[in-house]
Coordinates of C-alpha atoms in Angstrom, one line a residue:
X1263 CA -20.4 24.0 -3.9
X1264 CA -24.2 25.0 -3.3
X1265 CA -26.5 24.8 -0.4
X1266 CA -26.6 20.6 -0.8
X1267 CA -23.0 20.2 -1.4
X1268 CA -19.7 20.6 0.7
X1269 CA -16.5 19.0 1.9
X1270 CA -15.0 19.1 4.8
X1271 CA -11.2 18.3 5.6
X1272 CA -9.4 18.5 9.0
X1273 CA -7.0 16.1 10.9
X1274 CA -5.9 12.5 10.5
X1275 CA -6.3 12.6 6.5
X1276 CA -10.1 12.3 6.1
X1277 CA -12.6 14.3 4.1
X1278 CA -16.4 14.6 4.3
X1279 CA -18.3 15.2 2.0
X1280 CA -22.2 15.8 2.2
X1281 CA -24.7 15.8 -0.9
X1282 CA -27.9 16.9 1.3
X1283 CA -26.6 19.9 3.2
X1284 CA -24.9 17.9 5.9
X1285 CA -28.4 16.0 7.2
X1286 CA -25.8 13.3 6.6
X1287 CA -22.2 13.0 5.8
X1288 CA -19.9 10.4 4.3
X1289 CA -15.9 9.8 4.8
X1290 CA -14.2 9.6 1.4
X1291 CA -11.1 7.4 1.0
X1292 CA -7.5 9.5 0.8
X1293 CA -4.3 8.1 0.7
X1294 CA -2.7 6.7 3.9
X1295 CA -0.9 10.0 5.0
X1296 CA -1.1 11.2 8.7
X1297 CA -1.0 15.1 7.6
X1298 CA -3.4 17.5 8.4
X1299 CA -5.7 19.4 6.0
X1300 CA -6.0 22.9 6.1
X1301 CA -8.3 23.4 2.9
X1302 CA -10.3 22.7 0.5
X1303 CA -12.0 23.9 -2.5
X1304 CA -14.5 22.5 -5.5
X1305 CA -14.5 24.2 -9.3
X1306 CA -17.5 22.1 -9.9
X1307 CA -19.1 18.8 -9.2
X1308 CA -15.9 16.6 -10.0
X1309 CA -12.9 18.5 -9.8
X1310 CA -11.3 19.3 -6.2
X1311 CA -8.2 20.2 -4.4
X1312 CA -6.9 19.7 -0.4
X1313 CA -3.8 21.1 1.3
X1314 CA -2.3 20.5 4.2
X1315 CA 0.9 20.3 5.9
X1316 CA 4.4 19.0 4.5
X1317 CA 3.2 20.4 0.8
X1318 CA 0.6 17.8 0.7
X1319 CA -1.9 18.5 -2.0
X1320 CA -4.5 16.1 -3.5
X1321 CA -6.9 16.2 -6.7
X1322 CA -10.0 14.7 -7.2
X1323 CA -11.6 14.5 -10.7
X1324 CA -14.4 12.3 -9.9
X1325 CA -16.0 14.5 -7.3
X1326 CA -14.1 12.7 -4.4
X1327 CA -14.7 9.0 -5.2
X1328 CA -10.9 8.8 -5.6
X1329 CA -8.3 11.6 -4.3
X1330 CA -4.6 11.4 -5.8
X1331 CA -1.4 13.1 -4.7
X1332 CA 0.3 16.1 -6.3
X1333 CA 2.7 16.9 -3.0
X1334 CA 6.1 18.2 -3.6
X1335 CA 7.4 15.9 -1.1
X1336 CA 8.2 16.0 2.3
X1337 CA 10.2 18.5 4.7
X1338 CA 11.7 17.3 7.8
X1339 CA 13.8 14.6 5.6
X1340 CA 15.6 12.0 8.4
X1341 CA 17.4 10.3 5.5
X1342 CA 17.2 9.4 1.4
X1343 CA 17.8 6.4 -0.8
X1344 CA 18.2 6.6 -4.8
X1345 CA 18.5 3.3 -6.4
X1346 CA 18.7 5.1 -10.4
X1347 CA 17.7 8.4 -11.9
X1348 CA 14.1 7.8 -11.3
X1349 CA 13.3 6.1 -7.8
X1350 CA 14.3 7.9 -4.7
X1351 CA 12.9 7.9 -1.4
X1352 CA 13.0 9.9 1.6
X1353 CA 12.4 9.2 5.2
X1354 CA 10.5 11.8 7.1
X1355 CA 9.1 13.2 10.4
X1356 CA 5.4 12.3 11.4
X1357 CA 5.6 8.7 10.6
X1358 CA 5.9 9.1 6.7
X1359 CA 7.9 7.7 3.5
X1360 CA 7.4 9.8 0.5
X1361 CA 8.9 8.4 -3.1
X1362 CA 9.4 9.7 -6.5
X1363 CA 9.4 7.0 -9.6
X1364 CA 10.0 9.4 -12.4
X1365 CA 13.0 11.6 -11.3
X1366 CA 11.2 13.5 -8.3
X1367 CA 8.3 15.3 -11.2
X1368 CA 5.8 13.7 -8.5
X1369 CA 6.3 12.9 -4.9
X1370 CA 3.9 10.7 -3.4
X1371 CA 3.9 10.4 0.4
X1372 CA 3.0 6.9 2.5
X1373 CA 1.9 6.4 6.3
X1374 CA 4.2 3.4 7.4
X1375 CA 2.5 1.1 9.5
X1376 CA 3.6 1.1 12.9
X1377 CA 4.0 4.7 13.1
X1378 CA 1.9 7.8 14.2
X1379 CA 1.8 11.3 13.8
X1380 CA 4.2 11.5 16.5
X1381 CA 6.4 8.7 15.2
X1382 CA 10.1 9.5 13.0
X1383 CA 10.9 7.3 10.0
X1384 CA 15.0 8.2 10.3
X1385 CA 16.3 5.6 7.2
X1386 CA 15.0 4.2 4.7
X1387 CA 16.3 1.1 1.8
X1388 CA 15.3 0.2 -0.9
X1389 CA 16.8 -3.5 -3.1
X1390 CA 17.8 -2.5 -7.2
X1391 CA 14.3 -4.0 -8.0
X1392 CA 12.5 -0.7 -6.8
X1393 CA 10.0 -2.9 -4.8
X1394 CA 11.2 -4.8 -1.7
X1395 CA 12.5 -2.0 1.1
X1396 CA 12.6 -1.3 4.9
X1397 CA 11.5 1.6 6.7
X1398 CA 12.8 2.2 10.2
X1399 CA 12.4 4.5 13.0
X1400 CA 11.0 5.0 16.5
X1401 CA 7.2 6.0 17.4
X1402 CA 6.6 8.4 20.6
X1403 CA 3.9 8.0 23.1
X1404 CA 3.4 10.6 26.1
X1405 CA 5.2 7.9 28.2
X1406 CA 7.6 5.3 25.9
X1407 CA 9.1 5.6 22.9
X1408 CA 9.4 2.0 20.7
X1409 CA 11.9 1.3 17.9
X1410 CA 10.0 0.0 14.7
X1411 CA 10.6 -1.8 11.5
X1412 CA 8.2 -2.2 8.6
X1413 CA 8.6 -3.6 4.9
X1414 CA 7.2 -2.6 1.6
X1415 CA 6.7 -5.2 -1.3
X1416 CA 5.5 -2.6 -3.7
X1417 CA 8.0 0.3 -4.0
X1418 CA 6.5 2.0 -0.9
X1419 CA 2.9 2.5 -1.5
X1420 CA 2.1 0.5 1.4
X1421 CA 4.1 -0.9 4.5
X1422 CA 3.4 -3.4 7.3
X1423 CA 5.1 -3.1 10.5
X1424 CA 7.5 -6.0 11.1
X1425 CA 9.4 -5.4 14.3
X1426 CA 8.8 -3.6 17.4
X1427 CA 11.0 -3.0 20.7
X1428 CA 10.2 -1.2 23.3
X1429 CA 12.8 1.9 24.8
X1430 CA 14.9 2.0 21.4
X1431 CA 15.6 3.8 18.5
X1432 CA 16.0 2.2 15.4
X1433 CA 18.4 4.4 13.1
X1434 CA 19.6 2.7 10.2
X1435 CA 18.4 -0.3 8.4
X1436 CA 20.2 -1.7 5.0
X1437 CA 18.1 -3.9 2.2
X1438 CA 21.0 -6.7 1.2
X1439 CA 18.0 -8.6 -1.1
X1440 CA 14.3 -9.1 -1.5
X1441 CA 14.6 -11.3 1.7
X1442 CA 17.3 -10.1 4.1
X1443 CA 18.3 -7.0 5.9
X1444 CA 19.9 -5.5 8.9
X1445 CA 19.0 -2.8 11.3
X1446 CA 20.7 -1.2 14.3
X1447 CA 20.0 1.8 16.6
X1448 CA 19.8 1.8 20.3
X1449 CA 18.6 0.8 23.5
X1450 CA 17.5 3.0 26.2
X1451 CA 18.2 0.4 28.9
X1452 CA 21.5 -1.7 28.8
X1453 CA 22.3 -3.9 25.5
X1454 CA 23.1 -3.4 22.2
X1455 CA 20.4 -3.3 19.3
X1456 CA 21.5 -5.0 16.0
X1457 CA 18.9 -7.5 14.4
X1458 CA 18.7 -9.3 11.3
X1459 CA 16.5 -11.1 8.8
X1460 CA 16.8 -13.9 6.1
X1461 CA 13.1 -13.9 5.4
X1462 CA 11.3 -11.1 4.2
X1463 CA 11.3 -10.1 8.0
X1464 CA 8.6 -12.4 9.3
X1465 CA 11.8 -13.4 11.8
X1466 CA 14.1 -11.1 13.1
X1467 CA 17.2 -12.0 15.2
X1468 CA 19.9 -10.7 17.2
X1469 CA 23.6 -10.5 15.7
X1470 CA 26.6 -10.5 17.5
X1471 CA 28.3 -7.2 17.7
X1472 CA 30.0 -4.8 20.0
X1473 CA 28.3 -3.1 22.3
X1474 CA 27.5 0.9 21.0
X1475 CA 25.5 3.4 19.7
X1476 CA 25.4 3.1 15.6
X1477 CA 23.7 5.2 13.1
X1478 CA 24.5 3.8 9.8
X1479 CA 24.8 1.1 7.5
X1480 CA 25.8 0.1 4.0
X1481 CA 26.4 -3.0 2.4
X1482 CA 28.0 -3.4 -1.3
X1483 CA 26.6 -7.1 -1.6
X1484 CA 24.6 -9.8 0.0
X1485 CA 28.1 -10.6 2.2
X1486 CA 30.5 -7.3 2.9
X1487 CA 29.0 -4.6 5.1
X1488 CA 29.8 -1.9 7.6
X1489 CA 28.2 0.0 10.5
X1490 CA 29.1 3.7 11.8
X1491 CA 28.8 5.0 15.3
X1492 CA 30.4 5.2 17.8
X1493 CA 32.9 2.5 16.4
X1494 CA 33.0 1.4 12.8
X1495 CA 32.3 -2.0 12.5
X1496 CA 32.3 -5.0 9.3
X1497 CA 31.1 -8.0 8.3
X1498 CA 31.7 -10.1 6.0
X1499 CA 28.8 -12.9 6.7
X1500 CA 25.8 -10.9 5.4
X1501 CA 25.3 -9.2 8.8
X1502 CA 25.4 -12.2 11.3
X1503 CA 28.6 -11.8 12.8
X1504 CA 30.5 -7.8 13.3
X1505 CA 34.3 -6.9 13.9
X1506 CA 35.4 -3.8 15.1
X1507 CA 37.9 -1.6 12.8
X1508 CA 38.7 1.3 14.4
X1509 CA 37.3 3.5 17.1
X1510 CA 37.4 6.9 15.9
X1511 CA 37.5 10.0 18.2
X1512 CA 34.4 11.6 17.5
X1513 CA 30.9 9.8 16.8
X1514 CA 30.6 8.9 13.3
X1515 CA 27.6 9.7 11.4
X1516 CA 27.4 8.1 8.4
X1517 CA 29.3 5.9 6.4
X1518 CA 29.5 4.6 2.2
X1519 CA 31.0 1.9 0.4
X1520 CA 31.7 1.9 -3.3
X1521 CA 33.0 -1.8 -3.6
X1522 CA 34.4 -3.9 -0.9
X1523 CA 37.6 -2.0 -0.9
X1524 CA 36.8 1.7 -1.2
X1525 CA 34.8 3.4 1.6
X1526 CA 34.3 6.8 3.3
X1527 CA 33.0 7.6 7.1
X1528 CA 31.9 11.2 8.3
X1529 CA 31.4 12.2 11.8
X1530 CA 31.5 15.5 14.3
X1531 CA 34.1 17.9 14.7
X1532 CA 34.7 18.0 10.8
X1533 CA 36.0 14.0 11.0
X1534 CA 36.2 12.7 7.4
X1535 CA 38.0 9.3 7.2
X1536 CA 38.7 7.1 4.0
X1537 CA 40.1 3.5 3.3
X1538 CA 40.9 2.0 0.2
X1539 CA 41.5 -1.5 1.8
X1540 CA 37.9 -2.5 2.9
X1541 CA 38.5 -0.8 6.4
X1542 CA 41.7 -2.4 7.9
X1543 CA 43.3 1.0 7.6
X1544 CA 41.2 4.0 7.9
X1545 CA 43.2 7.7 6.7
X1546 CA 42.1 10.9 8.4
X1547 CA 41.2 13.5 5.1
X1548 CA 41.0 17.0 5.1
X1549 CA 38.0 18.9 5.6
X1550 CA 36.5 21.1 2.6
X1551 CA 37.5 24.7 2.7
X1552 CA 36.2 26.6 5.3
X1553 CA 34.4 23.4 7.1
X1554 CA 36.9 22.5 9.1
X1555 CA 35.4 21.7 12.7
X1556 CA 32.0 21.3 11.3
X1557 CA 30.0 18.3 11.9
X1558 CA 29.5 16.1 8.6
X1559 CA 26.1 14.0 8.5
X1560 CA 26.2 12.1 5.4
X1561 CA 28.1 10.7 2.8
X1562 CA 27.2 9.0 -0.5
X1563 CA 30.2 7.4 -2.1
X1564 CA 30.0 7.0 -6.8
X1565 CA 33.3 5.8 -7.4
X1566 CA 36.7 5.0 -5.3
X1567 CA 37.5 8.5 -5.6
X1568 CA 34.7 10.5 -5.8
X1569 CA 32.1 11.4 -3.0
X1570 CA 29.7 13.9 -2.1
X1571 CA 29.1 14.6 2.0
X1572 CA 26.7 16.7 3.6
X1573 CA 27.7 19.6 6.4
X1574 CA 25.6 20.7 9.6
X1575 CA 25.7 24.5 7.5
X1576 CA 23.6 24.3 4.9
X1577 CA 26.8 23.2 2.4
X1578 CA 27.4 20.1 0.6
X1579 CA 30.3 19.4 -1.1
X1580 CA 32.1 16.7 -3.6
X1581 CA 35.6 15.4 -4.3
X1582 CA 37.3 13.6 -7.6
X1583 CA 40.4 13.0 -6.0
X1584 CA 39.9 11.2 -3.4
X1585 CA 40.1 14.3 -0.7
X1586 CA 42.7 16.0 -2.5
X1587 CA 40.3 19.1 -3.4
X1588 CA 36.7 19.7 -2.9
X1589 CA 34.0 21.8 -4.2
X1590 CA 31.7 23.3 -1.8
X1591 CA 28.2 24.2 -2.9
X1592 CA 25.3 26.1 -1.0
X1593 CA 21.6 24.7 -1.1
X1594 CA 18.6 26.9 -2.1
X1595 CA 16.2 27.3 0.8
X1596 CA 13.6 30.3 1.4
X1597 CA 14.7 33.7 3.1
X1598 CA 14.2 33.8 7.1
X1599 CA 15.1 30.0 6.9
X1600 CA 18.0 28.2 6.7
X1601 CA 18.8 24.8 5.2
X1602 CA 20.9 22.0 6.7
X1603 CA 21.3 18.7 5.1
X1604 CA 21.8 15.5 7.0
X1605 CA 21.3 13.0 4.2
X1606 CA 22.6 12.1 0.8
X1607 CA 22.4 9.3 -2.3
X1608 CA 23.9 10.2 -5.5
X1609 CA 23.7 7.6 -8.5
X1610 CA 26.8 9.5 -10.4
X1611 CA 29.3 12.2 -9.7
X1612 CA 26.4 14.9 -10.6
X1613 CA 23.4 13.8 -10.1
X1614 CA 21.4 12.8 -7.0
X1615 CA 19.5 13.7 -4.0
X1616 CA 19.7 15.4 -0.5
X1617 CA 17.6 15.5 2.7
X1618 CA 17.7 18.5 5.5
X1619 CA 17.6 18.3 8.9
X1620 CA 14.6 18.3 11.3
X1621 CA 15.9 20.8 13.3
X1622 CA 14.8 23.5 10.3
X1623 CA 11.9 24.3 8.3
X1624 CA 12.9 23.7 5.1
X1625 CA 14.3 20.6 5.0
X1626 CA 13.6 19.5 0.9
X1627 CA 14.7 17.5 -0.6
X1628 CA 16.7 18.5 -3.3
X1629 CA 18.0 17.5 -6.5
X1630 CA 21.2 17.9 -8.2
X1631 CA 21.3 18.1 -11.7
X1632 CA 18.5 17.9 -14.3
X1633 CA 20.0 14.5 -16.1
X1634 CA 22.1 11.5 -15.3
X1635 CA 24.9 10.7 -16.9
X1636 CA 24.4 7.2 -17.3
X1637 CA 22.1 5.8 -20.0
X1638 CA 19.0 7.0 -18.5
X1639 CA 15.2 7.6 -19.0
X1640 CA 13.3 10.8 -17.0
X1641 CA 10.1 12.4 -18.0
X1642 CA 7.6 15.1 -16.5
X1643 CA 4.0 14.8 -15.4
X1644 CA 1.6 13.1 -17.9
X1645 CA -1.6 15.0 -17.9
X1646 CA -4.5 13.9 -20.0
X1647 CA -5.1 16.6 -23.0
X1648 CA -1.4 18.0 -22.8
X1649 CA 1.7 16.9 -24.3
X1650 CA 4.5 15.0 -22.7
X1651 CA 8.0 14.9 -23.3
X1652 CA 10.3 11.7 -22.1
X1653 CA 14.2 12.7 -21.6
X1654 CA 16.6 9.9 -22.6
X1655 CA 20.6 10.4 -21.8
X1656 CA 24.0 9.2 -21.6
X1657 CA 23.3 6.9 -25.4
X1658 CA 26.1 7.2 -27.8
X1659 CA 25.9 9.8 -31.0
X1660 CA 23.4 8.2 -33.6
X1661 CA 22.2 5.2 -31.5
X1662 CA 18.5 4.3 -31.9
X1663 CA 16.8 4.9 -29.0
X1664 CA 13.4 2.5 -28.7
X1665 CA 10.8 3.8 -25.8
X1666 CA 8.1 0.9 -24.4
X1667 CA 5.3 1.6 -22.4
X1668 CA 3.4 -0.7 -19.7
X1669 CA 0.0 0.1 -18.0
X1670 CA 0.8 -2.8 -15.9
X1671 CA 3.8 -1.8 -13.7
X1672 CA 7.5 -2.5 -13.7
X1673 CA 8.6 -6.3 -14.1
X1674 CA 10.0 -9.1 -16.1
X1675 CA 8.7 -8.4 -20.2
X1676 CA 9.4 -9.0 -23.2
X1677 CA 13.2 -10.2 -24.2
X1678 CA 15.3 -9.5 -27.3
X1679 CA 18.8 -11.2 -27.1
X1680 CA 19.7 -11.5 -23.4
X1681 CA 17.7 -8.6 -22.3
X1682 CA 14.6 -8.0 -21.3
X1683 CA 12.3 -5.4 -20.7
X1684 CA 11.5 -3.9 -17.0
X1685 CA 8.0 -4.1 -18.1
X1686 CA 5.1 -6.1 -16.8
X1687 CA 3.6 -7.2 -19.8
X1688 CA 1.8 -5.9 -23.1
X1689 CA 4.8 -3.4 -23.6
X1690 CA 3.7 -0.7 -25.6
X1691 CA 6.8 0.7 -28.2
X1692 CA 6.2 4.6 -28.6
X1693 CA 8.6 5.0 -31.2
X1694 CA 12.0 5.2 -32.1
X1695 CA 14.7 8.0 -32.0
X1696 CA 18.4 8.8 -32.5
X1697 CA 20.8 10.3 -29.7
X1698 CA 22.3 13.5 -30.4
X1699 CA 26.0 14.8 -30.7
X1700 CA 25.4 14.4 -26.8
X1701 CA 24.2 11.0 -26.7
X1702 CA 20.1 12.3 -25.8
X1703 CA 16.7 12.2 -27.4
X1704 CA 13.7 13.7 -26.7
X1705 CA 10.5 11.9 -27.2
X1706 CA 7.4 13.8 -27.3
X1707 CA 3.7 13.2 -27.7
X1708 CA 0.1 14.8 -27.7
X1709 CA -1.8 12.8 -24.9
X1710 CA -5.3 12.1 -25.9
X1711 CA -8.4 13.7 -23.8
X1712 CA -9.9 10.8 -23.2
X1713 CA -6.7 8.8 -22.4
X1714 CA -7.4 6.5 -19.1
X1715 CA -6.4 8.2 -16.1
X1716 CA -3.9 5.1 -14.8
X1717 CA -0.5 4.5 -13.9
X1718 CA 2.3 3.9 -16.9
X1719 CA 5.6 2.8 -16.6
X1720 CA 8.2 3.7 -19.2
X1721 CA 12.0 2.7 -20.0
X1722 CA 14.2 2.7 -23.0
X1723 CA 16.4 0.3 -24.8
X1724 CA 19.5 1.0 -27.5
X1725 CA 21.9 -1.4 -29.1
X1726 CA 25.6 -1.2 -28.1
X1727 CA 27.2 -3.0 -30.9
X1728 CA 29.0 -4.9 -28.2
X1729 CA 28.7 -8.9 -28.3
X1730 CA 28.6 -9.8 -24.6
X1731 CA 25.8 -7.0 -24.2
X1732 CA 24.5 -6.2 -27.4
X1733 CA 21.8 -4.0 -25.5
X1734 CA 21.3 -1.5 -22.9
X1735 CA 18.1 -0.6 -20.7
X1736 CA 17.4 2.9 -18.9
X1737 CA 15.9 2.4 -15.7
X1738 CA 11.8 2.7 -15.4
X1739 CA 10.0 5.1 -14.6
X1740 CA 6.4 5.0 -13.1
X1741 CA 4.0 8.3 -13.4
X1742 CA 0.1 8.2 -13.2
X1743 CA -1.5 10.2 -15.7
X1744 CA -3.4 13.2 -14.4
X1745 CA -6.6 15.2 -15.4

């Protein structure tokens, strides 16, 4: 900035900064991310921005006392959760969880304990409180490579490593409450890797299952779940205790229940099975036009009938019908590059998320759609100065819509009737509006200058005239508000 003052970024997510023409030099505190910096650059004495690798990009606008993220999120996405219309997160290369809480306006990118630069975070899960989730994955050294589990009690801003084995791969891990999930991979010497917890993971133990190699899992309640691989398995003990259903020709890669009944698995050589009876009978279904023979890599399953899955050629396609007919859609990537997704989580037949491959350079992730259909709240970035526009859908014609604020995160608040805010208390209300001939209102609002640069959370409530639920609530959404 002048001959006294300079920053300095490089590896392993630090940045020096010197005040007396680098006689001395202090380490300024990012966030946790192991991405390296290529650059930075000063306007004045307060305002600052780094890059670096994976789109990372921090601000500063007290001269480097506190750095905040403005990444796009990550590339090299292993795999993708989505819990509503806001909260999403993604598993990625180099040991990282990145997150979105307002509809993927901000991504915000985590080092997971347990994991290094060299590590992979390959799934991610996340409980319907958008706090309590599991991260798994393996971590690389020049001579071993150790599976590894770590948890996050606040939405994913910080982990701690949980579980550790040597010569495995931990692949798939689903979040049945705040307290209990399952994990399974595989072993590098002879054995079979499934563990469980009932405890917030201070204690994980074996389960009983058959011997193989499995990749996913998903579970529809704290009792009924299923595991893909090499065989497709169930359980209907929470995880302790695993039957096999059938043992599909190829190896399956992931697999999707809607309720305990409906269910879809997809594998290699263009395999796409279905049941409809919890998994006693699984039905071969046809392959989307012109994928036939290609290798399928995700699935995400909205209602008995209607899926989205996710090809090894940069396609993804949906069905209403149950496999009757698909539509096959291309994804956006940059020319000389080619996309290919490998993950997927949608929250209703159009809208949701989906994750590339490492084996490309433009691995997103994308989104589908710019609005839920469900009753739902989404709004851009909040920058100090500007104005700011909150997007609520899916209310009927000529409900009033009410929008509440919190500066103190998402949580139990205030109740009217049976239902309560998702608000940590004070709740703020913003105002009130009416939903259109399309069932949305937009709120919007002048943000003062010298507003407090903290972190809000938002959500929405409307009456439904109905006497069993006489009220409805969006989901939350959490954005900090910028300079």
């Amino acid at each position: 900035l002048d001959a006294q003052r300079a920053w300095l970024v490089g590896a392993g997510g630090e940045i020096l900064v010197t005040t007396d023409g680098w006689s001395s030099a202090t380490v300024q505190s990012t966030p946790a991310s192991h991405s390296l910096f290529w650059g930075v650059s000063f306007a004045d004495a307060q305002f600052g921005l780094a890059v670096g690798e994976e789109g990372q990009i921090l601000a500063t606008h007290d001269g480097g006392a506190h750095w905040t993220q403005r990444d796009s999120g990550g590339m090299d996405v292993h795999g993708v959760d989505a819990n509503d219309a806001a909260h999403a997160w993604v598993a990625l290369a180099r040991g990282d969880v990145a997150r979105t809480a307002n509809g993927g306006a901000q991504w915000r990118t985590s080092a997971v304990d347990g994991f290094s630069l060299y590590g992979t975070v390959q799934d991610v899960d996340f409980t319907q409180d958008n706090l309590h989730g599991w991260a798994v994955g393996w971590d690389e050294t020049f001579s071993s490579t150790s599976g590894r589990i770590s948890r996050s009690t606040d939405g994913g801003r910080t982990w701690a490593l949980q579980f550790s084995v040597p010569d495995g791969y931990v692949e798939a891990v689903a979040a049945l409450d705040a307290s209990t999930a399952v994990a399974t991979g595989n072993l590098l010497t002879p054995g079979n890797l499934f563990v469980r917890t009932g405890d917030g993971g201070q204690n994980w133990q074996n389960v009983s299952a058959p011997l193989g190699h499995y990749s996913a899992l998903d579970f529809v309640d704290g009792q009924h779940g299923w595991a893909a691989g090499a065989r497709i398995l169930s359980t209907t003990d929470g995880g302790f205790t695993w039957t096999e259903q059938t043992n599909p020709q190829w190896f399956m890669h992931d697999i999707d229940f809607h309720d305990p009944q409906h269910g879809w698995a997809v594998g290699a050589f263009g395999t796409i099975l279905r049941t409809v009876d919890g998994g006693t009978n699984w039905s071969p279904v046809a392959a989307p036009p012109g994928l036939a023979g290609t290798t399928f890599t995700g699935v995400s399953v909205v209602a008995p009938g209607v899926a989205w899955i996710t090809a090894f050629s940069n396609h993804v396609a949906r069905t209403k019908d149950g496999g009757a007919n698909w539509t096959v859609e291309s994804l956006p990537f940059e020319p000389g590059f080619s996309a290919t997704p490998s993950c997927v989580a949608f929250v209703d037949a159009d809208y949701g998320w989906v994750g590339g491959s490492p084996r490309v350079d433009n691995g997103g992730p994308w989104r589908r759609a710019d609005e839920p259909r469900s009753f739902a709240l989404l709004n851009d970035r909040i920058r100090a100065g500007g104005n700011v526009t909150f997007r609520v859908g899916g209310a009927a014609p000529g409900d009033p819509i009410l929008l509440g604020l919190s500066a103190a995160g998402i949580g139990l608040g205030p109740c009217f009737g049976t239902v309560c805010w998702g608000l940590t208390p004070p709740v703020v209300h913003l105002g009130i509006g009416v939903g259109d001939a399309a069932g949305r209102h937009a709120f919007t609002f002048s943000v003062p200058a010298s507003v407090p640069l903290v972190e809000v959370s938002l959500q929405a409530v409307r009456p439904t005239g109905a006497p069993a639920a006489p009220y409805a609530l969006t989901n939350t959404t959490t954005t900090p508000i910028e300079p």
